[in-house]
Each structure stands twice: as structure tokens, then as C-alpha cells.
C-alpha positions as a LaTeX table, in Angstrom:
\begin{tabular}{lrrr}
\hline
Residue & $x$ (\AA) & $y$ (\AA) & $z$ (\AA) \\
\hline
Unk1 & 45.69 & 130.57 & 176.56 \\
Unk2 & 44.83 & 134.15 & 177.69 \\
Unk3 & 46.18 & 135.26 & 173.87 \\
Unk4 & 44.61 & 132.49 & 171.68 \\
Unk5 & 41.28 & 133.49 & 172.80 \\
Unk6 & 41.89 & 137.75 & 172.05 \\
Unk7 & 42.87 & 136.05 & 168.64 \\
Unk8 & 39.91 & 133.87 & 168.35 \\
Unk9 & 37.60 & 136.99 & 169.61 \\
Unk10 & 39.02 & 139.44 & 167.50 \\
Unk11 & 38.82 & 137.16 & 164.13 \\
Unk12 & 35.09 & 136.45 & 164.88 \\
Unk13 & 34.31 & 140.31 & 165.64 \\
Unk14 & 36.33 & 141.20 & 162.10 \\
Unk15 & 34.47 & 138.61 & 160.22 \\
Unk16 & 31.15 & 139.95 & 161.59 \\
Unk17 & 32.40 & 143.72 & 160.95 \\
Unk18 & 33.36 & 142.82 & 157.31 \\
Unk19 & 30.13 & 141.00 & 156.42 \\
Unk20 & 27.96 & 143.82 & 157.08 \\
Unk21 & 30.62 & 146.41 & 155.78 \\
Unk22 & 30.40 & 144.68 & 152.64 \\
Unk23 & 26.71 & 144.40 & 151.86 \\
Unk24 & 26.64 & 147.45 & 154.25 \\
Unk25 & 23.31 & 145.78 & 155.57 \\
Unk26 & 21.04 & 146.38 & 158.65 \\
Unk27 & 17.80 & 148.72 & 158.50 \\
Unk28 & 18.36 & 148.53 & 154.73 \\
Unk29 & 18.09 & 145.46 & 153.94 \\
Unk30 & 15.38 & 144.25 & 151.32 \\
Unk31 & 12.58 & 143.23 & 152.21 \\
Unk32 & 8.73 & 142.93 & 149.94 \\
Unk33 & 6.75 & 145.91 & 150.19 \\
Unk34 & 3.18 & 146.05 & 151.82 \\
Unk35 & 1.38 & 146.68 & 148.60 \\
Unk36 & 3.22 & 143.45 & 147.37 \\
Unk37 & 2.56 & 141.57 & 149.60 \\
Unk38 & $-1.56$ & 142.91 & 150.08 \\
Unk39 & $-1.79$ & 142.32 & 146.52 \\
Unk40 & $-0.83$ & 138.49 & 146.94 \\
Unk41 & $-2.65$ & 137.48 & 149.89 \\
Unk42 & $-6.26$ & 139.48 & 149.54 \\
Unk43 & $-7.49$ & 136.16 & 148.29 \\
Unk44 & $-7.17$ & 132.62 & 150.40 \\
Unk45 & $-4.63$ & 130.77 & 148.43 \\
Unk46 & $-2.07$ & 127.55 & 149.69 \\
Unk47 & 0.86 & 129.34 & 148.42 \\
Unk48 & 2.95 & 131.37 & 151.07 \\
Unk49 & 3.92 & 134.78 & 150.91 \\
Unk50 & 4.82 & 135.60 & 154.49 \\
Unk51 & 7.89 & 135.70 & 156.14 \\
Unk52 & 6.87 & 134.34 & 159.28 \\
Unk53 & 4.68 & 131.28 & 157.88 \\
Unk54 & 8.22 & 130.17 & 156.85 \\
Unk55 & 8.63 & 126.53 & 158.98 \\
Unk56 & 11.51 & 126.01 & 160.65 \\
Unk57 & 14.02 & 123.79 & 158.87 \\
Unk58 & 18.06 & 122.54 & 158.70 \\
Unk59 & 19.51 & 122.26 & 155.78 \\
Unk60 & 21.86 & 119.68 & 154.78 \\
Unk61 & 25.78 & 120.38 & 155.19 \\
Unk62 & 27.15 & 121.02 & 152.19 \\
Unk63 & 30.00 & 119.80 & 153.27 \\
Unk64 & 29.58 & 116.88 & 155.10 \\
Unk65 & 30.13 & 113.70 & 152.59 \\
Unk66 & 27.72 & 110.53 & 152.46 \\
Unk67 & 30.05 & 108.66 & 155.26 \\
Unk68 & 29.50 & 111.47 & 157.80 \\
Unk69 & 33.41 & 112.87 & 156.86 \\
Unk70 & 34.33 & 116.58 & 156.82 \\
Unk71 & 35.48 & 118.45 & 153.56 \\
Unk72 & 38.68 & 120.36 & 154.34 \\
Unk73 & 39.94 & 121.35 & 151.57 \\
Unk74 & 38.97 & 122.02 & 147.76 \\
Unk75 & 40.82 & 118.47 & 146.67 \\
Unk76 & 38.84 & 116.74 & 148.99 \\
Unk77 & 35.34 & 118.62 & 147.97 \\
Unk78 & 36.80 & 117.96 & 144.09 \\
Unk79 & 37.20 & 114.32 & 144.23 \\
Unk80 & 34.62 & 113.28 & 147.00 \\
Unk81 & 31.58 & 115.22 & 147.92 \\
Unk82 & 30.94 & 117.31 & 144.52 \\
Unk83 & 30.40 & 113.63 & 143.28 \\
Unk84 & 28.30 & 112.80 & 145.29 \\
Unk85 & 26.23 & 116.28 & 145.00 \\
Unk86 & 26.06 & 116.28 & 141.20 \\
Unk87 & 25.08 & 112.61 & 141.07 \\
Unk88 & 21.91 & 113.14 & 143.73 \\
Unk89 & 20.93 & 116.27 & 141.62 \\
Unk90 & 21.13 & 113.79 & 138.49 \\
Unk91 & 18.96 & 111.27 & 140.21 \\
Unk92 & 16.13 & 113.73 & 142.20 \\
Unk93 & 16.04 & 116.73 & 140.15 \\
Unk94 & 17.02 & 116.72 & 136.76 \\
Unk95 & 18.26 & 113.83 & 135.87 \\
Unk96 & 20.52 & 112.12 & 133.72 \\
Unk97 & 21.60 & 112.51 & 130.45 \\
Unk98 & 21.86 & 108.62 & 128.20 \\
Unk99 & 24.88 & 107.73 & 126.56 \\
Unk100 & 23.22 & 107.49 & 123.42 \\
Unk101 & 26.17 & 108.08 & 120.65 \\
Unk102 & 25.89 & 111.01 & 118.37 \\
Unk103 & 27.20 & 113.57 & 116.01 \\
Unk104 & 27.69 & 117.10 & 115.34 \\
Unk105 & 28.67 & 119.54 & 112.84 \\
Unk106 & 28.41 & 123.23 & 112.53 \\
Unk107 & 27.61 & 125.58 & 109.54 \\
Unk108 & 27.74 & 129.06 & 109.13 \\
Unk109 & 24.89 & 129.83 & 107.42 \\
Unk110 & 24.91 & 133.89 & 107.52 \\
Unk111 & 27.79 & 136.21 & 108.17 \\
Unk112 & 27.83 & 140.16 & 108.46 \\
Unk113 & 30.82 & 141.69 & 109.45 \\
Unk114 & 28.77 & 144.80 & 109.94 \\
Unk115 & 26.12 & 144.01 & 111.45 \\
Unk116 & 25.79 & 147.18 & 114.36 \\
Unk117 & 26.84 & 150.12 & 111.97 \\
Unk118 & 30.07 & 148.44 & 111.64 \\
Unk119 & 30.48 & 147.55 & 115.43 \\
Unk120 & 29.80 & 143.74 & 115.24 \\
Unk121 & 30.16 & 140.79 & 113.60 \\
Unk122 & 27.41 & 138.82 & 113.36 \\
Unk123 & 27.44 & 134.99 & 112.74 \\
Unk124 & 24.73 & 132.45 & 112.35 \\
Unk125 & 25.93 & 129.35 & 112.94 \\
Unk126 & 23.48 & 125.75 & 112.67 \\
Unk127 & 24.78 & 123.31 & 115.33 \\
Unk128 & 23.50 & 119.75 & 113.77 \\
Unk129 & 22.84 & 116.80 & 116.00 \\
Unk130 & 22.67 & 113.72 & 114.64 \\
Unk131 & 21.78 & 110.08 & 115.65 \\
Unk132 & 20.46 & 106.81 & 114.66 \\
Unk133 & 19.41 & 108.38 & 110.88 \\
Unk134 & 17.44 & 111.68 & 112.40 \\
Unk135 & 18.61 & 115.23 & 113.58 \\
Unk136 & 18.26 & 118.27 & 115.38 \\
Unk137 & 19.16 & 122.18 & 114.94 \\
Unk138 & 20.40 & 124.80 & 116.99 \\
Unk139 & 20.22 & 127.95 & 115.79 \\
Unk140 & 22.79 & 130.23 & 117.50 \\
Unk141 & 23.36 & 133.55 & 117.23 \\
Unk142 & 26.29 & 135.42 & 118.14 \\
Unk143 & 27.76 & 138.73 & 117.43 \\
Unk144 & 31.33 & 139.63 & 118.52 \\
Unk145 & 32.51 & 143.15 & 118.73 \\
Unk146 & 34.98 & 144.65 & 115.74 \\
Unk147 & 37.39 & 147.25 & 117.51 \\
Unk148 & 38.89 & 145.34 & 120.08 \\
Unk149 & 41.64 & 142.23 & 119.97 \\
Unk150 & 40.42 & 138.97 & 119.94 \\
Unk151 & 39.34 & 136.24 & 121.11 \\
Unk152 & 36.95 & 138.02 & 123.25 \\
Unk153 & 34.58 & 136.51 & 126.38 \\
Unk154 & 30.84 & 135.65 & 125.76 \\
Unk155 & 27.73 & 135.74 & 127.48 \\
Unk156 & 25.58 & 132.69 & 126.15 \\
Unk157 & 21.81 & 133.87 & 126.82 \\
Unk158 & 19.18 & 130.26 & 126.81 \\
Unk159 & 15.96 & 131.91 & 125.07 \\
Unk160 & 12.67 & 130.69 & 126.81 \\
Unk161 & 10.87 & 133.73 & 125.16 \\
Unk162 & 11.44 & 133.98 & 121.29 \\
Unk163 & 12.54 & 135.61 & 118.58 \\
Unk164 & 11.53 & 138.62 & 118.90 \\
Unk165 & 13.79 & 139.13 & 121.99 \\
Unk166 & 16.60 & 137.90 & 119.93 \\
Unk167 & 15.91 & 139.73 & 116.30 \\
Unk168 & 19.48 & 138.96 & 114.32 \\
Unk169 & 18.92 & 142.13 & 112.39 \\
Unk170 & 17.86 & 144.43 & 115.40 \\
Unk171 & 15.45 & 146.03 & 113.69 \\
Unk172 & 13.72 & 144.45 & 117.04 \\
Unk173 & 14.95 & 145.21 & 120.02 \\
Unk174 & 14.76 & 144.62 & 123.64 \\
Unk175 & 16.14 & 144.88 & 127.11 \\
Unk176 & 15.92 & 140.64 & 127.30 \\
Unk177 & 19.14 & 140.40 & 124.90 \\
Unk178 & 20.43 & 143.82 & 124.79 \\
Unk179 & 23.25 & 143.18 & 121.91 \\
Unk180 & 24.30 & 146.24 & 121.41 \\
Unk181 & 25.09 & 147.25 & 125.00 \\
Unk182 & 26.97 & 143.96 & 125.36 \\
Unk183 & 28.72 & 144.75 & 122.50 \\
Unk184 & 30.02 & 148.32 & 123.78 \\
Unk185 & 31.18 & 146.81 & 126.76 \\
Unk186 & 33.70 & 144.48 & 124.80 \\
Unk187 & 31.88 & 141.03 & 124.87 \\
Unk188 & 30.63 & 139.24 & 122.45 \\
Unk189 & 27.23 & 137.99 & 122.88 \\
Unk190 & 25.30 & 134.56 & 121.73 \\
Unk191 & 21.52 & 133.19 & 122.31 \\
Unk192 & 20.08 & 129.79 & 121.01 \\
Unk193 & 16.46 & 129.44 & 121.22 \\
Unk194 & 15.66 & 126.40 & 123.90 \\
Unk195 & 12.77 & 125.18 & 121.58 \\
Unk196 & 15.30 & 124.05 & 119.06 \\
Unk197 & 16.74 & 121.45 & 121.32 \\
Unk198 & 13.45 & 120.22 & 123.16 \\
Unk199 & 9.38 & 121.86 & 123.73 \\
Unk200 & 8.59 & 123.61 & 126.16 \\
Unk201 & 5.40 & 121.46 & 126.55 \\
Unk202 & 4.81 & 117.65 & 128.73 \\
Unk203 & 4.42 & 115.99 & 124.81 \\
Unk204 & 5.80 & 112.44 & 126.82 \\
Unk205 & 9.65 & 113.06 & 125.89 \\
Unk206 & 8.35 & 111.53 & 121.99 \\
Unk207 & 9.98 & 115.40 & 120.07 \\
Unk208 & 13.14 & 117.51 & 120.20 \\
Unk209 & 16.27 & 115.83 & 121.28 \\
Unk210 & 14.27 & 113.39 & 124.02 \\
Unk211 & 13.20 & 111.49 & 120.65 \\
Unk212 & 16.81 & 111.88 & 118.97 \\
Unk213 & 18.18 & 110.18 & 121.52 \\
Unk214 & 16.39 & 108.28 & 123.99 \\
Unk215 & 16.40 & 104.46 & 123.67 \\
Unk216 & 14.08 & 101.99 & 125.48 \\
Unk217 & 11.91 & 103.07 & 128.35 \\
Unk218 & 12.54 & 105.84 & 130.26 \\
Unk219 & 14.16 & 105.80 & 133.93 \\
Unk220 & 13.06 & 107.23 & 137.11 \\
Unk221 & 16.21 & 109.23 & 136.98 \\
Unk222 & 16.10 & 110.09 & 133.08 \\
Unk223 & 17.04 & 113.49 & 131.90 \\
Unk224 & 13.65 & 116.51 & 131.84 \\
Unk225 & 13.87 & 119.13 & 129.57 \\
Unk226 & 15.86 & 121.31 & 131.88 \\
Unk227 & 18.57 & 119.28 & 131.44 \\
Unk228 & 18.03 & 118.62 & 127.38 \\
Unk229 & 18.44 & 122.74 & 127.33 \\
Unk230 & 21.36 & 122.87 & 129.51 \\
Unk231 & 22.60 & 119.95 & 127.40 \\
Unk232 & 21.68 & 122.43 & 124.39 \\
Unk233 & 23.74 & 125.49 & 126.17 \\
Unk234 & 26.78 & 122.97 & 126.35 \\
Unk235 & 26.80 & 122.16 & 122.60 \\
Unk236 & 26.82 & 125.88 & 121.83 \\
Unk237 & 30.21 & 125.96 & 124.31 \\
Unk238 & 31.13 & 123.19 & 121.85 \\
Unk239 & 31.25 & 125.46 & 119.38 \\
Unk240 & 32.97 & 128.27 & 121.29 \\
Unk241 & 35.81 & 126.46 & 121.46 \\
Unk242 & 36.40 & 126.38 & 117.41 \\
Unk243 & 35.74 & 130.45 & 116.88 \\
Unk244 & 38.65 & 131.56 & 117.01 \\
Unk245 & 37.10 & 135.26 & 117.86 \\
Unk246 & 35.64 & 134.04 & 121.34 \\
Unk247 & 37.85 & 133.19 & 124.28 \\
Unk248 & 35.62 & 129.62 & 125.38 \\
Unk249 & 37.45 & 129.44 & 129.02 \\
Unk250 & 35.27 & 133.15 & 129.31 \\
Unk251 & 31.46 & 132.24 & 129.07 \\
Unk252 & 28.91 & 133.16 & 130.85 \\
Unk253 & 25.74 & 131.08 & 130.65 \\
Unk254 & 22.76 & 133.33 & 131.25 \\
Unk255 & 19.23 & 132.15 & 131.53 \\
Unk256 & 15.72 & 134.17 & 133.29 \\
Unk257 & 13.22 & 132.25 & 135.29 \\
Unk258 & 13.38 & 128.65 & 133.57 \\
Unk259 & 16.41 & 129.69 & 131.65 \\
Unk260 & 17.80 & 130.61 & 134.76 \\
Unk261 & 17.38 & 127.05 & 136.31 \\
Unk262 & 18.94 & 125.66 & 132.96 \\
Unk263 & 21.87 & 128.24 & 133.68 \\
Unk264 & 22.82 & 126.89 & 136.94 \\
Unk265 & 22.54 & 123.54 & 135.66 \\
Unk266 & 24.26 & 123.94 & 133.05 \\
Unk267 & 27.55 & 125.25 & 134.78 \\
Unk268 & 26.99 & 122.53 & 137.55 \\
Unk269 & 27.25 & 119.74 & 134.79 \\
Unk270 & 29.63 & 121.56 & 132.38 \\
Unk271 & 32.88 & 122.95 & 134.20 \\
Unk272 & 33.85 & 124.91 & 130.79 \\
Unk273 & 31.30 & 127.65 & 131.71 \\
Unk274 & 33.00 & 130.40 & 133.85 \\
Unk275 & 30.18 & 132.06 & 135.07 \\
Unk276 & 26.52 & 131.03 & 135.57 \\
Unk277 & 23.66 & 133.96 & 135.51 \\
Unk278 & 20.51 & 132.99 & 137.01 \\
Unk279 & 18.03 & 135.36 & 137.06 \\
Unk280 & 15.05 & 134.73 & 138.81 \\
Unk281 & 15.11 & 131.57 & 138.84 \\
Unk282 & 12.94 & 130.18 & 141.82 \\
Unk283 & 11.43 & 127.44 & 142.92 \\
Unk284 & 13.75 & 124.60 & 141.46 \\
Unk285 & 16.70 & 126.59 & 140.76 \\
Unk286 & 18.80 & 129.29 & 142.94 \\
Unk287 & 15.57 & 129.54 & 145.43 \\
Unk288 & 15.77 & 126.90 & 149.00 \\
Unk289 & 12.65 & 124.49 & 148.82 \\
Unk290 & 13.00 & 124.06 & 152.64 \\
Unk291 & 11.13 & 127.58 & 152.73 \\
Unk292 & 8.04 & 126.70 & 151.08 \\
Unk293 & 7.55 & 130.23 & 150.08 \\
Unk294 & 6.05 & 130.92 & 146.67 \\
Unk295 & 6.17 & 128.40 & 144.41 \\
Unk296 & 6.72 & 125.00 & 146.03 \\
Unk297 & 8.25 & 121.59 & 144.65 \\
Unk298 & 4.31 & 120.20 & 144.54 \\
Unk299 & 2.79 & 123.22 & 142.44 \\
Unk300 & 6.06 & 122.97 & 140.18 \\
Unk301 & 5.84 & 119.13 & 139.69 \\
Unk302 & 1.64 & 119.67 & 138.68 \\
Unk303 & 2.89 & 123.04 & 136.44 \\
Unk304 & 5.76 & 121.38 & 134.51 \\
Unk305 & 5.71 & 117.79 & 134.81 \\
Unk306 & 8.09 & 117.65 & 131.95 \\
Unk307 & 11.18 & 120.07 & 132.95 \\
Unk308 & 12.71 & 117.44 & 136.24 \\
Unk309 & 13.34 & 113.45 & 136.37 \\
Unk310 & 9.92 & 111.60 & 137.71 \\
Unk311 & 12.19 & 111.15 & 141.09 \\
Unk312 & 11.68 & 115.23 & 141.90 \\
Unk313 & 8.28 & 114.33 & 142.30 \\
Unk314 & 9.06 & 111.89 & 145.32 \\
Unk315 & 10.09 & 115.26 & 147.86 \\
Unk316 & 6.37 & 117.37 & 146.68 \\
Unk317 & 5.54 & 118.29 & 150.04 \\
Unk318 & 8.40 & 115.96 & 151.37 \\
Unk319 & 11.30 & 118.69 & 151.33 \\
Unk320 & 12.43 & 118.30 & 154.19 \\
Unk321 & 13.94 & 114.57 & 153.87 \\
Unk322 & 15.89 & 115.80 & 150.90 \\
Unk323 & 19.60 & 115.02 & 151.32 \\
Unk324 & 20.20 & 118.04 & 149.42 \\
Unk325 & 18.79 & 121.92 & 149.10 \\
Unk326 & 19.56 & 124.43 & 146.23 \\
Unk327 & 22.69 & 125.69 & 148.08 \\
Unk328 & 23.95 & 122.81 & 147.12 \\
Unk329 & 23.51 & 123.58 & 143.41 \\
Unk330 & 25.08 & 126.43 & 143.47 \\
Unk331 & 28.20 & 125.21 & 145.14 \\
Unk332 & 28.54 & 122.96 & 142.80 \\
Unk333 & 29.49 & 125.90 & 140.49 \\
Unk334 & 32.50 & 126.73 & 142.79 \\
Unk335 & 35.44 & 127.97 & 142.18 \\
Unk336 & 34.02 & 129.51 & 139.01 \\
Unk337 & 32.06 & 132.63 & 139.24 \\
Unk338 & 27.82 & 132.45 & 139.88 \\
Unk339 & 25.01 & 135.62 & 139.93 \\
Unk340 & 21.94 & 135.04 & 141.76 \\
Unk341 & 19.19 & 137.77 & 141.08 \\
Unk342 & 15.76 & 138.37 & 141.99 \\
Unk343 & 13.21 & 141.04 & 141.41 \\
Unk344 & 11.17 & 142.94 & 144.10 \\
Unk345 & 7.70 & 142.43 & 143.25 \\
Unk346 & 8.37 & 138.34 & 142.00 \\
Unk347 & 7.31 & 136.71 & 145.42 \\
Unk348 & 6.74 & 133.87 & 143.75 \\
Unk349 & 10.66 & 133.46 & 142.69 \\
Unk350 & 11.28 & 134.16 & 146.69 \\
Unk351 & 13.74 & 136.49 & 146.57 \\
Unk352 & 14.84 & 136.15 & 150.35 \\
Unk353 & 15.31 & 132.01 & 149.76 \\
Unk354 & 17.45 & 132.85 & 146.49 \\
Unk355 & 19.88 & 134.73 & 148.63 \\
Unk356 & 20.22 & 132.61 & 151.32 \\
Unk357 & 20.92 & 129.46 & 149.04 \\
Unk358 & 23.80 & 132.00 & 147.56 \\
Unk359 & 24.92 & 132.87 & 151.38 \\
Unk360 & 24.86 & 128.97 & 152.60 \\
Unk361 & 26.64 & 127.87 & 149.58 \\
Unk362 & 29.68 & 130.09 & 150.38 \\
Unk363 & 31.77 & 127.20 & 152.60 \\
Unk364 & 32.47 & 125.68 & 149.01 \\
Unk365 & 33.33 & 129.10 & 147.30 \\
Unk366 & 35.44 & 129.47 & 150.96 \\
Unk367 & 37.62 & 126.43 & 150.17 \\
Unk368 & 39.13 & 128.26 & 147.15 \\
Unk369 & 38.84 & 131.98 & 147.87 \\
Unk370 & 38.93 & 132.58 & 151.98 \\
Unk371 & 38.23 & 136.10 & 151.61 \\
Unk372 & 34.59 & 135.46 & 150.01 \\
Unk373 & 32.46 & 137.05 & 152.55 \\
Unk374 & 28.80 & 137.82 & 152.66 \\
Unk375 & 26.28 & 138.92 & 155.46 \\
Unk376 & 23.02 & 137.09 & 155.99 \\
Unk377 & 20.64 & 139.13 & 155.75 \\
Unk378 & 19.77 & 140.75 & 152.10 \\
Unk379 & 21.42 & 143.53 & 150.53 \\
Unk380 & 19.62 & 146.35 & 149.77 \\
Unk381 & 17.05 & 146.54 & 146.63 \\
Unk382 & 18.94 & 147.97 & 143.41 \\
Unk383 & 22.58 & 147.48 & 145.30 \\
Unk384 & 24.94 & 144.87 & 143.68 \\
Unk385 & 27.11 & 143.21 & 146.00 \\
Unk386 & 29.45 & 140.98 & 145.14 \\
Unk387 & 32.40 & 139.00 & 146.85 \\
Unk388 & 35.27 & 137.45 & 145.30 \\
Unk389 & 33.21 & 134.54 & 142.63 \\
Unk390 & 29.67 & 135.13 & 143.88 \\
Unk391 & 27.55 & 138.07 & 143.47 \\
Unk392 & 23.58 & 138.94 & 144.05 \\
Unk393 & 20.92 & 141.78 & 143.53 \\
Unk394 & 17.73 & 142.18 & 144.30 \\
Unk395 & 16.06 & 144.62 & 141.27 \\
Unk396 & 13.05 & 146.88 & 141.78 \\
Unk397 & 9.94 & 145.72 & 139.35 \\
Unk398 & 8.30 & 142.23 & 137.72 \\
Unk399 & 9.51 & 138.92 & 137.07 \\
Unk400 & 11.83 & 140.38 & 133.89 \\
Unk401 & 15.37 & 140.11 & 132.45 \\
Unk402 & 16.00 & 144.18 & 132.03 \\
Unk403 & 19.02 & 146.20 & 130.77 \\
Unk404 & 19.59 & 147.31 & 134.36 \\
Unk405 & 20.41 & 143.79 & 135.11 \\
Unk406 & 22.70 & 143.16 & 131.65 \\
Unk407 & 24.69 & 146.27 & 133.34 \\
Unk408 & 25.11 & 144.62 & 136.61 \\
Unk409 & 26.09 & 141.23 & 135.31 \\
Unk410 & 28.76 & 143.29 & 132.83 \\
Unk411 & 30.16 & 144.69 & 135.91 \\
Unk412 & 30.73 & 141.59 & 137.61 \\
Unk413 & 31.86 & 140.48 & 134.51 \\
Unk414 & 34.18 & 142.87 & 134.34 \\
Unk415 & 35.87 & 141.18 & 137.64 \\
Unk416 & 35.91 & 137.77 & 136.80 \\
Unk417 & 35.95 & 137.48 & 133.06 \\
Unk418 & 38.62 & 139.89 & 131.98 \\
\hline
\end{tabular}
């Protein structure tokens, strides 16, 4: 008896030795400067900043399934309680997408095999949607690197900002979509604007593909336009999987700030994606609502009435009956491989809530990888960490999708898509 317990003692002390080896965390650890944090609360405001206004709260066990059972194992999580996960993330948060019957087709409507001085290939390639007499494009772009053996893997960026972060020609460039980095570092890399599958705008679900194919009157539980651009990210995957030049069990789905809540969603309702980027993503994506820190389920439900199912707007102010928090989301990504960023001065994104979903999804990730390990409190700012599938860093600098951060999600990368 004596002996079990040394065992028992010495695994816990390990486990607690390797978590902060890893993120080699104490004094270090991030946390929001005083001019930051001056700067957003000089003026009386409802919205939180403050660590210590955070209210106490208990999130819900990921692992516990609606009939009070215990996941053991990655079968059980599999066939029972990721289920029931992705179907109450369907019916509060994003909702569902109809069975409304359609068809697509794919042109290739410009080709330059090189495009980058001779480095790239670049393809444009019109993904139509049809139903019911009416249809839709997606424009994607994707360029895929000449010297090296194909098929290659892909990062898949959702545009929310335009074309002139996405210039086909590059006579335009910018750190948002940084091709030709990508390209050195032997991936291929795609973008589709989100505008061509639905507005960014609350124009009553009548344009984009919410009038292609929605039938009758709409549901508490029917699909926002997060979900019609993670629906648009999957169609692009679609694709993938005829170019013979791009290895589709190898793509990354990357999306910034509202993008980066289509990202996660994307890989939570598509299981082809290998990786999920979310960068920034906040309130509503990687960031726990539970916190009420920054932006809150309330201000996000009066900002963008249009992106979530009319059910998210049941838990404004209510988060704490949720049966579900954004760890939850994330798991749902599990075994495949998930990066969770934030950026130093973007309090509003809550940085410290975006990590913590990552850290209290990790039982799931555990079921498949034992050695995933990560330390609660947050990594230093500008350090990637990174454990088995999941990885995280906190970037100094504004709410912004940078080059430093392409290089950091190319390492990972590196890991888990090569």
C-alpha cells in the first residue's frame, strides 16, 4: 500500500514538473500590460477588463455525457459524447445547416504556372453552387509550390478582409496572406473570400447562400453566417480532394477574429480538416464566455445578430446555465491538430480565457495522445508552445493576422502536417 502511494506521489509531482517545464511558466507568464489595461478602463464602460472582476464559475465536464456517464476512452468520446457536443453547438450557437439538395462544379478559370518568379503555380478555380434554378460562386485562390514533389499540404485562409490582402498577382502584398513565405516553406496556400458565400451584414438571411438554399421559415436552431462560411471553407476542401497537387488529408483551415470562429467551426463540423488556426478569435470562438471578460455573449448577440442561430441569444447574460463552454469546441477538433492565438494588446479577444479553453479542452486531446501536457497558467508573450496536437501563443501588438504568426503556425505545421 506503502508503494502504490510513492507511485501515485511521484506521477502527480512529474506531471506537475513537466507542465511547467514545458511552457517553462511561472514569473513569466503573460499577462496585459498597465498601459493596456489604463487605456481601456479610463472611461466607465460595462465591459470587463480586469482580472479580478472575473466571477467565479464551473465549467461543464467535457467529458461527462448527457446521462451523467464517464468518457474513458476515445471510442466512447467518438460515438457518444462528441454527438452530443456538436449537436448542442448546432442548436445554441451556430446552428444547423438544411438539407436542402444541391450541386457543384468547379472551373479553372486562370492558370499560371509561374506565378512567384517561377516558384508557384497559381490556380483560380470558381466553385459553383447550384439549387432550385439559382447559384453561387466561390472564388478560390490557391498557389502550390513548383520545386518540391507533390501532392503537397495546404493552409486554407477564410478572408473577412478583402482583396487586397489576397492580390492573385502580388503586386499587393501583405502579412494577412503572406503567399510567398508559405510557399518557401513547402505548402501550398488557398483563400476564398467569405463574402462570396454569404454578407457580412444582418440583411434577414434573404442573399448569399441563406437565399440559395433556405426553404420555408427559418428555425430557432437554423444555420448564421458563421456556419454558411465554414460551410463555404468545406466546399473549398471539396475541391482539395480532386487537385491532384494538394494532399486534402493535410489542410489547415485558418481564419482571424471572425474567420477564426469560422475556423474552429469549420474543423468541428468537417473531420477532413487536419488542423484548425484560430487566431484571435474571442468572444464566441476559442475565448470561455463563463469569464465575461471583453466582449460578452450580450454585446456579440446586439453587434452581429446575423453570424449565430437565434437560440445563442437565449444564454446573453445567462452563461452560466450553458451546458457547454468553448472548451468544448475545441475538443471537438480532437485528435486532429488545433492553434489558439491571441495578441497582447486585444483585451477584447481575452487572451487569458482563449488559453484556458485550449488548457480545459486537453482531457479529449488526452484520450488519444497521453503525453499532451500543458500548464495552466499562460505561456510567455512571443513564446510558442505546443504539445503533441495543440499549440498556443500569445503575440505582442493589435488585434492582426501578422507574418510572425504565419511563421509560428508553419512551425507547428511542420509537426503535424508533414
Amino acid at each position: 500500500m506503502r508503494m502504490k502511494y510513492l507511485i501515485n506521489v511521484s506521477i502527480t509531482l512529474i506531471f506537475s514538473v513537466l507542465s511547467n517545464y514545458v511552457f517553462a511558466q511561472t514569473e513569466e507568464s503573460w499577462r496585459p500590460s498597465r498601459a493596456t489595461l489604463d487605456r481601456l478602463t479610463s472611461t466607465p464602460s460595462e465591459i470587463n477588463y480586469l482580472e479580478e472582476k472575473v466571477p467565479e464559475y464551473v465549467l461543464p465536464d467535457v467529458l461527462a455525457t448527457a446521462n451523467g456517464k464517464k468518457v474513458r476512452n476515445s471510442r466512447m468520446w467518438e460515438n457518444v459524447r462528441r454527438k452530443e457536443v456538436l449537436e448542442m453547438f448546432r442548436e445554441n450557437v451556430y446552428g444547423r445547416v438544411p438539407s436542402t439538395p444541391y450541386t457543384k462544379s468547379y472551373k479553372l478559370v486562370n492558370e499560371d504556372k509561374n506565378a512567384m518568379g517561377g516558384n508557384a503555380t497559381l490556380k483560380q478555380v470558381d466553385i459553383t453552387i447550384a439549387s432550385g434554378g439559382n447559384s453561387l460562386d466561390i472564388h478560390l485562390t490557391l498557389f502550390v509550390p513548383n520545386k518540391i514533389s507533390k501532392p503537397v499540404p495546404a493552409f486554407l485562409l477564410i478572408d473577412n478582409r478583402g482583396p487586397a490582402n489576397t492580390d492573385p498577382s502580388r503586386k499587393l502584398k501583405s502579412e494577412f496572406w503572406p503567399a510567398e513565405e508559405v510557399i518557401s516553406r513547402g505548402y501550398a496556400i488557398a483563400v476564398f473570400s467569405n463574402a462570396d458565400v454569404d454578407p457580412d451584414n444582418f440583411d434577414g438571411f434573404k442573399n448569399g447562400i441563406h437565399g440559395l438554399l433556405d426553404r420555408g421559415v427559418r428555425e430557432p436552431d437554423s444555420w448564421g453566417t458563421i456556419a454558411a462560411w465554414a460551410w463555404g471553407a468545406s466546399r473549398c476542401m471539396d475541391y482539395f480532394e480532386t487537385d491532384k497537387d494538394i494532399n486534402s488529408e493535410k489542410v489547415a483551415v485558418v481564419g482571424h477574429s471572425r474567420g477564426g470562429k469560422t475556423a474552429l467551426w469549420a474543423a468541428a463540423e468537417d473531420q477532413r480538416f487536419a488542423m484548425a488556426v484560430s487566431n484571435e478569435s474571442g468572444c464566441g470562438g476559442a475565448a470561455l464566455a463563463r469569464r465575461k471578460y471583453g466582449e460578452t455573449i450580450e454585446r456579440i448577440n446586439k453587434a452581429f445578430p446575423h453570424w449565430f442561430c437565434t437560440n445563442y441569444t437565449k444564454w446573453s447574460g445567462n452563461e452560466d446555465s450553458m451546458p457547454f463552454d468553448m472548451h468544448m469546441l475545441i475538443a471537438l477538433i480532437a485528435p486532429r491538430a488545433v492553434y489558439i492565438t491571441s495578441a497582447d494588446e486585444d483585451l477584447w479577444a481575452d487572451p487569458r480565457g482563449s488559453y484556458l479553453s485550449l488548457f480545459h479542452s486537453l482531457p479529449v486531446f488526452r484520450l488519444y495522445h497521453r503525453k499532451t501536457l500543458l500548464g495552466e497558467q499562460m505561456p510567455p508573450i512571443n513564446k510558442q508552445v505546443k504539445s503533441g496536437k495543440i499549440a498556443y501563443h500569445v503575440r505582442n501588438g493589435a488585434h492582426n493576422m501578422l507574418i510572425k504568426d504565419w511563421n509560428w503556425f508553419m512551425d507547428f505545421g511542420d509537426t503535424v502536417l508533414k
